[in-house]
Amino acid sequence: MIFATLEHILTHISFSIILIVITIHFMTLLIHEIVGLRNSSERGMIATFLSITGLLVIRWIYSGHSPLSNLYESLIFLSWSFSIIHMIPKIRNNKNYLSVITAPSAIFTQGFATSGLSTEMHQSAILVPALQSQWLMMHVSMMLLSYAALLCGSLLSVALLVVTFRKNIDMFFKSKNLVIKSFIVGEVEYLNDKRSVFKNTSFISFRNYYKYQLTQRLDYWSYRVISLGFTFLTIGILSGAVWANEAWGSYWNWDPKETWAFITWIIFAIYSHTRTNKSLQDTHSALAASIGFLIIWICYFGINLLGIGLHSYGSFTLTSN
């Protein structure tokens, strides 16, 4: 009873802190001068990490097994993984470009786990025979860490595509307007317009340079985070194959979960390959990562929603009013 009460309290504390952190992020977008707000959000994510860690440890103690046995526990662990990824840039004292993604992702996953699933799934239960293995912690934790990293990296790639697309659209319309003016307004007025354009060259150059720097940082961090996630995914699939042989007598059964995990691995292997070719970097690799974002949700969430295959113990039901 005490453990359940502590878990309930820590769940609400961590959720409330993440909500405050997101509010602070929105305030920093409007008020850049207040440095203390940014520092408060960083401390808030650390407090969230500690709260979710305590929640998982308490659940582990009173259940007697690692808290990775159903969708509710995996979502809490996924939220914990987002808070870990949030702190990666702080290790090298870099500006945290991940915070705008990790904080909303953490509150979304934890909010859905606490409010979107049926109350029966919140209760810890005895492990089914297939999960009573020492490979449970190794396989599931690696897969969830990989999902968290790949989702964050993919969202950074989506942001890269949006910034690049807007920049190309702006350049297209500017060049189109100049061409139209050269034919309609006439040569003299066109030259006058051209002089006015050159007067604003410094401002345009500064804005283009800022966009260039932004795309470079988005590309840098998306590649680093996706590479980390791809490593976790590879370890998770290999450990899952060993566990499958132990539980079902075969390393690979082409179960829907296994198949979509393999598809996910292929997509991000293609992403890694495009990074080795300079002509395919940036937008091409970002497009592959964006596709991977959808594939991850199908692998993690869609298969559980259908409740089919050997991994059907991860299926779930939503709350009903």
Tab-separated table of C-alpha atoms in Angstrom:
chain	number	residue	atom	x	y	z
A	1	MET	CA	0.000	0.000	0.000
A	2	ILE	CA	2.833	2.372	0.907
A	3	PHE	CA	4.674	1.570	-2.323
A	4	ALA	CA	1.535	2.173	-4.396
A	5	THR	CA	0.982	5.533	-2.675
A	6	LEU	CA	4.595	6.580	-3.268
A	7	GLU	CA	4.320	5.551	-6.924
A	8	HIS	CA	1.143	7.578	-7.304
A	9	ILE	CA	2.759	10.655	-5.720
A	10	LEU	CA	5.926	10.413	-7.851
A	11	THR	CA	3.851	9.980	-11.003
A	12	HIS	CA	1.980	13.227	-10.377
A	13	ILE	CA	5.135	15.075	-9.289
A	14	SER	CA	7.055	14.120	-12.437
A	15	PHE	CA	4.086	14.971	-14.679
A	16	SER	CA	3.622	18.356	-12.992
A	17	ILE	CA	7.320	19.215	-13.270
A	18	ILE	CA	7.417	18.400	-16.993
A	19	LEU	CA	4.328	20.571	-17.514
A	20	ILE	CA	6.085	23.460	-15.761
A	21	VAL	CA	9.218	22.867	-17.870
A	22	ILE	CA	7.200	23.103	-21.108
A	23	THR	CA	5.584	26.333	-19.865
A	24	ILE	CA	9.049	27.755	-19.174
A	25	HIS	CA	10.156	26.777	-22.697
A	26	PHE	CA	7.273	28.718	-24.209
A	27	MET	CA	8.173	31.721	-22.052
A	28	THR	CA	11.815	31.602	-23.178
A	29	LEU	CA	10.637	31.656	-26.791
A	30	LEU	CA	8.900	34.972	-26.075
A	31	ILE	CA	11.406	36.439	-23.611
A	32	HIS	CA	14.989	35.607	-24.583
A	33	GLU	CA	16.610	37.915	-22.042
A	34	ILE	CA	15.639	35.966	-18.922
A	35	VAL	CA	18.474	33.464	-18.540
A	36	GLY	CA	17.137	32.183	-15.232
A	37	LEU	CA	14.105	30.686	-16.954
A	38	ARG	CA	16.306	28.473	-19.139
A	39	ASN	CA	18.292	27.304	-16.110
A	40	SER	CA	15.040	26.519	-14.286
A	41	SER	CA	13.869	24.306	-17.144
A	42	GLU	CA	17.141	22.354	-17.020
A	43	ARG	CA	16.766	21.811	-13.284
A	44	GLY	CA	13.167	20.796	-13.865
A	45	MET	CA	14.161	18.029	-16.298
A	46	ILE	CA	16.725	16.748	-13.792
A	47	ALA	CA	14.007	16.685	-11.114
A	48	THR	CA	11.736	14.849	-13.572
A	49	PHE	CA	14.458	12.285	-14.227
A	50	LEU	CA	14.907	11.677	-10.486
A	51	SER	CA	11.134	11.399	-9.919
A	52	ILE	CA	10.619	8.860	-12.707
A	53	THR	CA	13.710	6.947	-11.547
A	54	GLY	CA	12.219	6.718	-8.063
A	55	LEU	CA	8.884	5.622	-9.551
A	56	LEU	CA	10.524	2.805	-11.541
A	57	VAL	CA	12.650	1.662	-8.592
A	58	ILE	CA	9.616	1.526	-6.271
A	59	ARG	CA	7.614	-0.417	-8.844
A	60	TRP	CA	10.562	-2.817	-9.303
A	61	ILE	CA	10.792	-3.422	-5.529
A	62	TYR	CA	7.158	-4.249	-4.835
A	63	SER	CA	6.543	-6.163	-8.101
A	64	GLY	CA	9.685	-8.278	-7.796
A	65	HIS	CA	10.676	-7.859	-11.460
A	66	SER	CA	11.940	-5.119	-13.758
A	67	PRO	CA	9.121	-2.647	-14.602
A	68	LEU	CA	9.022	-3.481	-18.317
A	69	SER	CA	6.292	-6.095	-18.508
A	70	ASN	CA	3.414	-4.154	-20.125
A	71	LEU	CA	2.682	-1.043	-22.168
A	72	TYR	CA	2.123	1.187	-19.128
A	73	GLU	CA	5.530	0.365	-17.675
A	74	SER	CA	7.223	0.666	-21.059
A	75	LEU	CA	5.715	4.140	-21.583
A	76	ILE	CA	6.990	5.273	-18.176
A	77	PHE	CA	10.418	3.891	-19.073
A	78	LEU	CA	10.213	5.669	-22.457
A	79	SER	CA	9.477	8.951	-20.663
A	80	TRP	CA	12.494	8.267	-18.429
A	81	SER	CA	14.584	7.665	-21.570
A	82	PHE	CA	13.548	11.041	-22.996
A	83	SER	CA	14.760	12.735	-19.808
A	84	ILE	CA	18.129	10.963	-20.166
A	85	ILE	CA	18.508	12.077	-23.780
A	86	HIS	CA	17.641	15.612	-22.687
A	87	MET	CA	20.772	15.677	-20.522
A	88	ILE	CA	23.192	14.428	-23.219
A	89	PRO	CA	24.196	17.925	-24.481
A	90	LYS	CA	24.894	19.016	-20.888
A	91	ILE	CA	27.704	16.450	-20.659
A	92	ARG	CA	29.813	18.555	-23.060
A	93	ASN	CA	28.290	21.884	-21.963
A	94	ASN	CA	26.677	22.393	-25.370
A	95	LYS	CA	23.526	24.397	-25.995
A	96	ASN	CA	20.585	22.065	-25.525
A	97	TYR	CA	18.814	21.858	-28.892
A	98	LEU	CA	17.014	18.694	-27.741
A	99	SER	CA	14.996	20.308	-24.960
A	100	VAL	CA	12.248	21.552	-27.281
A	101	ILE	CA	11.643	17.907	-28.275
A	102	THR	CA	12.468	15.864	-25.171
A	103	ALA	CA	10.215	17.737	-22.729
A	104	PRO	CA	6.998	17.545	-24.838
A	105	SER	CA	7.805	13.916	-25.723
A	106	ALA	CA	8.200	13.029	-22.044
A	107	ILE	CA	4.917	14.658	-21.023
A	108	PHE	CA	3.076	13.100	-23.980
A	109	THR	CA	4.221	9.548	-23.167
A	110	GLN	CA	3.693	9.861	-19.436
A	111	GLY	CA	0.361	11.613	-19.867
A	112	PHE	CA	-0.893	8.871	-22.173
A	113	ALA	CA	0.384	6.170	-19.794
A	114	THR	CA	-1.432	7.635	-16.779
A	115	SER	CA	-4.619	8.881	-18.486
A	116	GLY	CA	-4.995	7.031	-21.785
A	117	LEU	CA	-4.695	3.422	-20.629
A	118	SER	CA	-7.151	1.415	-18.571
A	119	THR	CA	-6.554	1.320	-14.808
A	120	GLU	CA	-6.026	-2.456	-14.959
A	121	MET	CA	-2.805	-1.898	-16.894
A	122	HIS	CA	-1.443	0.314	-14.116
A	123	GLN	CA	-1.418	-2.651	-11.759
A	124	SER	CA	1.671	-4.808	-11.565
A	125	ALA	CA	0.973	-8.469	-12.380
A	126	ILE	CA	2.834	-11.765	-12.366
A	127	LEU	CA	4.988	-12.169	-15.451
A	128	VAL	CA	3.777	-14.487	-18.182
A	129	PRO	CA	6.153	-17.449	-18.765
A	130	ALA	CA	7.659	-15.872	-21.896
A	131	LEU	CA	8.782	-12.830	-19.870
A	132	GLN	CA	10.305	-14.768	-16.991
A	133	SER	CA	13.819	-14.451	-18.310
A	134	GLN	CA	17.026	-12.623	-17.510
A	135	TRP	CA	16.842	-11.178	-21.032
A	136	LEU	CA	13.782	-9.057	-20.184
A	137	MET	CA	15.776	-6.125	-18.814
A	138	MET	CA	18.446	-6.278	-21.509
A	139	HIS	CA	16.167	-6.553	-24.540
A	140	VAL	CA	13.284	-4.250	-23.590
A	141	SER	CA	15.445	-1.504	-22.091
A	142	MET	CA	17.643	-1.388	-25.217
A	143	MET	CA	14.607	-1.255	-27.494
A	144	LEU	CA	12.938	1.544	-25.521
A	145	LEU	CA	16.152	3.571	-25.301
A	146	SER	CA	16.532	3.148	-29.059
A	147	TYR	CA	12.931	4.274	-29.643
A	148	ALA	CA	13.484	7.392	-27.526
A	149	ALA	CA	16.733	8.315	-29.283
A	150	LEU	CA	15.439	7.566	-32.776
A	151	LEU	CA	12.216	9.515	-32.196
A	152	CYS	CA	14.137	12.578	-30.968
A	153	GLY	CA	16.633	12.385	-33.826
A	154	SER	CA	13.855	11.911	-36.371
A	155	LEU	CA	11.956	14.936	-35.076
A	156	LEU	CA	15.136	17.005	-35.444
A	157	SER	CA	15.336	15.770	-39.037
A	158	VAL	CA	11.708	16.784	-39.612
A	159	ALA	CA	12.579	20.257	-38.281
A	160	LEU	CA	15.554	20.333	-40.671
A	161	LEU	CA	13.271	19.540	-43.616
A	162	VAL	CA	10.815	22.272	-42.587
A	163	VAL	CA	13.551	24.922	-42.282
A	164	THR	CA	15.144	23.879	-45.586
A	165	PHE	CA	11.777	23.816	-47.368
A	166	ARG	CA	10.858	27.293	-46.135
A	167	LYS	CA	14.249	28.648	-47.158
A	168	ASN	CA	13.871	27.226	-50.665
A	169	ILE	CA	10.325	28.598	-50.961
A	170	ASP	CA	11.514	32.077	-49.921
A	171	MET	CA	14.365	31.990	-52.425
A	172	PHE	CA	11.995	30.835	-55.192
A	173	PHE	CA	9.476	33.630	-54.643
A	174	LYS	CA	12.175	36.288	-54.330
A	175	SER	CA	13.787	35.259	-57.622
A	176	LYS	CA	10.361	35.035	-59.277
A	177	ASN	CA	9.435	38.556	-58.154
A	178	LEU	CA	12.686	39.976	-59.498
A	179	VAL	CA	12.138	38.298	-62.878
A	180	ILE	CA	8.575	39.602	-63.129
A	181	LYS	CA	9.670	43.121	-62.246
A	182	SER	CA	12.425	43.028	-64.864
A	183	PHE	CA	9.828	42.423	-67.619
A	184	ILE	CA	6.841	44.424	-66.380
A	185	VAL	CA	8.193	47.423	-64.513
A	186	GLY	CA	10.982	48.100	-66.978
A	187	GLU	CA	14.716	48.245	-66.964
A	188	VAL	CA	15.117	51.578	-65.138
A	189	GLU	CA	12.747	50.781	-62.299
A	190	TYR	CA	14.191	47.287	-62.098
A	191	LEU	CA	17.667	48.717	-61.580
A	192	ASN	CA	16.348	51.001	-58.847
A	193	ASP	CA	14.689	48.037	-57.190
A	194	LYS	CA	17.934	46.113	-57.509
A	195	ARG	CA	19.822	48.903	-55.709
A	196	SER	CA	17.320	48.766	-52.855
A	197	VAL	CA	17.876	45.049	-52.656
A	198	PHE	CA	21.618	45.556	-52.304
A	199	LYS	CA	20.999	47.991	-49.449
A	200	ASN	CA	19.413	45.155	-47.486
A	201	THR	CA	22.095	42.635	-48.416
A	202	SER	CA	23.657	42.677	-44.974
A	203	PHE	CA	20.337	41.866	-43.276
A	204	ILE	CA	19.506	39.110	-45.773
A	205	SER	CA	22.999	37.648	-45.459
A	206	PHE	CA	22.685	37.624	-41.690
A	207	ARG	CA	19.305	35.887	-41.859
A	208	ASN	CA	20.586	33.318	-44.358
A	209	TYR	CA	23.647	32.728	-42.194
A	210	TYR	CA	21.410	32.170	-39.160
A	211	LYS	CA	19.307	29.644	-41.095
A	212	TYR	CA	22.484	27.949	-42.304
A	213	GLN	CA	23.778	27.670	-38.750
A	214	LEU	CA	20.412	26.353	-37.573
A	215	THR	CA	20.276	23.649	-40.257
A	216	GLN	CA	23.860	22.642	-39.465
A	217	ARG	CA	23.093	22.248	-35.752
A	218	LEU	CA	19.879	20.340	-36.451
A	219	ASP	CA	21.771	18.042	-38.810
A	220	TYR	CA	24.598	17.584	-36.288
A	221	TRP	CA	22.383	16.630	-33.370
A	222	SER	CA	19.960	14.504	-35.388
A	223	TYR	CA	22.879	12.447	-36.711
A	224	ARG	CA	24.444	12.026	-33.246
A	225	VAL	CA	21.180	11.042	-31.540
A	226	ILE	CA	20.057	8.707	-34.357
A	227	SER	CA	23.474	7.011	-34.353
A	228	LEU	CA	23.087	6.383	-30.619
A	229	GLY	CA	19.561	5.061	-31.130
A	230	PHE	CA	20.632	2.835	-34.023
A	231	THR	CA	23.294	1.261	-31.799
A	232	PHE	CA	20.711	0.581	-29.070
A	233	LEU	CA	18.302	-0.826	-31.677
A	234	THR	CA	20.922	-3.234	-33.008
A	235	ILE	CA	21.747	-4.472	-29.494
A	236	GLY	CA	18.029	-4.784	-28.707
A	237	ILE	CA	17.274	-6.856	-31.821
A	238	LEU	CA	20.264	-9.175	-31.259
A	239	SER	CA	19.412	-9.725	-27.582
A	240	GLY	CA	15.778	-10.293	-28.577
A	241	ALA	CA	16.857	-12.967	-31.057
A	242	VAL	CA	18.794	-14.791	-28.337
A	243	TRP	CA	15.819	-14.508	-25.994
A	244	ALA	CA	13.433	-15.763	-28.709
A	245	ASN	CA	15.593	-18.851	-29.198
A	246	GLU	CA	15.500	-19.476	-25.457
A	247	ALA	CA	11.725	-18.965	-25.146
A	248	TRP	CA	10.357	-20.251	-28.472
A	249	GLY	CA	13.182	-22.383	-29.881
A	250	SER	CA	13.972	-20.123	-32.849
A	251	TYR	CA	16.093	-16.988	-33.239
A	252	TRP	CA	13.653	-15.389	-35.689
A	253	ASN	CA	9.947	-16.117	-36.199
A	254	TRP	CA	8.854	-13.242	-38.484
A	255	ASP	CA	6.414	-12.177	-35.796
A	256	PRO	CA	4.786	-8.773	-36.641
A	257	LYS	CA	6.796	-7.064	-33.899
A	258	GLU	CA	10.040	-8.645	-35.131
A	259	THR	CA	9.235	-7.795	-38.744
A	260	TRP	CA	8.546	-4.127	-38.046
A	261	ALA	CA	11.617	-3.907	-35.802
A	262	PHE	CA	13.642	-5.233	-38.749
A	263	ILE	CA	11.999	-2.697	-41.093
A	264	THR	CA	12.895	0.051	-38.600
A	265	TRP	CA	16.495	-1.172	-38.561
A	266	ILE	CA	16.608	-1.176	-42.392
A	267	ILE	CA	15.269	2.412	-42.600
A	268	PHE	CA	17.896	3.754	-40.217
A	269	ALA	CA	20.598	1.648	-41.854
A	270	ILE	CA	19.686	3.487	-45.077
A	271	TYR	CA	19.901	6.750	-43.122
A	272	SER	CA	23.393	5.825	-41.908
A	273	HIS	CA	24.414	4.946	-45.474
A	274	THR	CA	23.220	8.305	-46.820
A	275	ARG	CA	25.438	10.023	-44.241
A	276	THR	CA	28.522	8.496	-45.884
A	277	ASN	CA	27.651	10.114	-49.234
A	278	LYS	CA	28.010	13.910	-49.188
A	279	SER	CA	25.575	14.350	-52.085
A	280	LEU	CA	22.851	12.521	-50.093
A	281	GLN	CA	23.385	14.254	-46.756
A	282	ASP	CA	21.101	16.854	-45.198
A	283	THR	CA	17.689	16.659	-46.908
A	284	HIS	CA	17.980	13.098	-48.263
A	285	SER	CA	19.086	11.625	-44.947
A	286	ALA	CA	16.516	13.777	-43.102
A	287	LEU	CA	13.794	12.393	-45.361
A	288	ALA	CA	14.837	8.810	-44.488
A	289	ALA	CA	14.763	9.687	-40.768
A	290	SER	CA	11.307	11.264	-41.150
A	291	ILE	CA	9.998	8.025	-42.664
A	292	GLY	CA	11.643	6.171	-39.791
A	293	PHE	CA	9.664	8.296	-37.320
A	294	LEU	CA	6.396	6.824	-38.630
A	295	ILE	CA	7.814	3.293	-38.770
A	296	ILE	CA	8.871	3.445	-35.106
A	297	TRP	CA	5.343	4.296	-33.981
A	298	ILE	CA	3.943	1.436	-36.045
A	299	CYS	CA	6.486	-0.953	-34.529
A	300	TYR	CA	6.054	0.215	-30.942
A	301	PHE	CA	2.421	1.290	-30.776
A	302	GLY	CA	0.564	-0.034	-33.792
A	303	ILE	CA	1.415	-3.708	-33.273
A	304	ASN	CA	0.441	-3.477	-29.587
A	305	LEU	CA	-2.854	-1.855	-30.567
A	306	LEU	CA	-3.680	-4.802	-32.844
A	307	GLY	CA	-2.600	-7.311	-30.177
A	308	ILE	CA	-1.397	-9.956	-32.643
A	309	GLY	CA	1.615	-12.229	-32.822
A	310	LEU	CA	3.941	-13.695	-30.219
A	311	HIS	CA	4.285	-10.274	-28.567
A	312	SER	CA	0.532	-9.984	-27.902
A	313	TYR	CA	1.185	-9.676	-24.140
A	314	GLY	CA	2.069	-6.057	-24.915
A	315	SER	CA	-1.448	-5.295	-26.187
A	316	PHE	CA	-3.593	-2.757	-24.380
A	317	THR	CA	-7.013	-1.218	-23.986
A	318	LEU	CA	-7.804	2.476	-23.790
A	319	THR	CA	-9.758	4.090	-21.010
A	320	SER	CA	-13.514	4.138	-21.541
A	321	ASN	CA	-15.816	6.863	-20.296
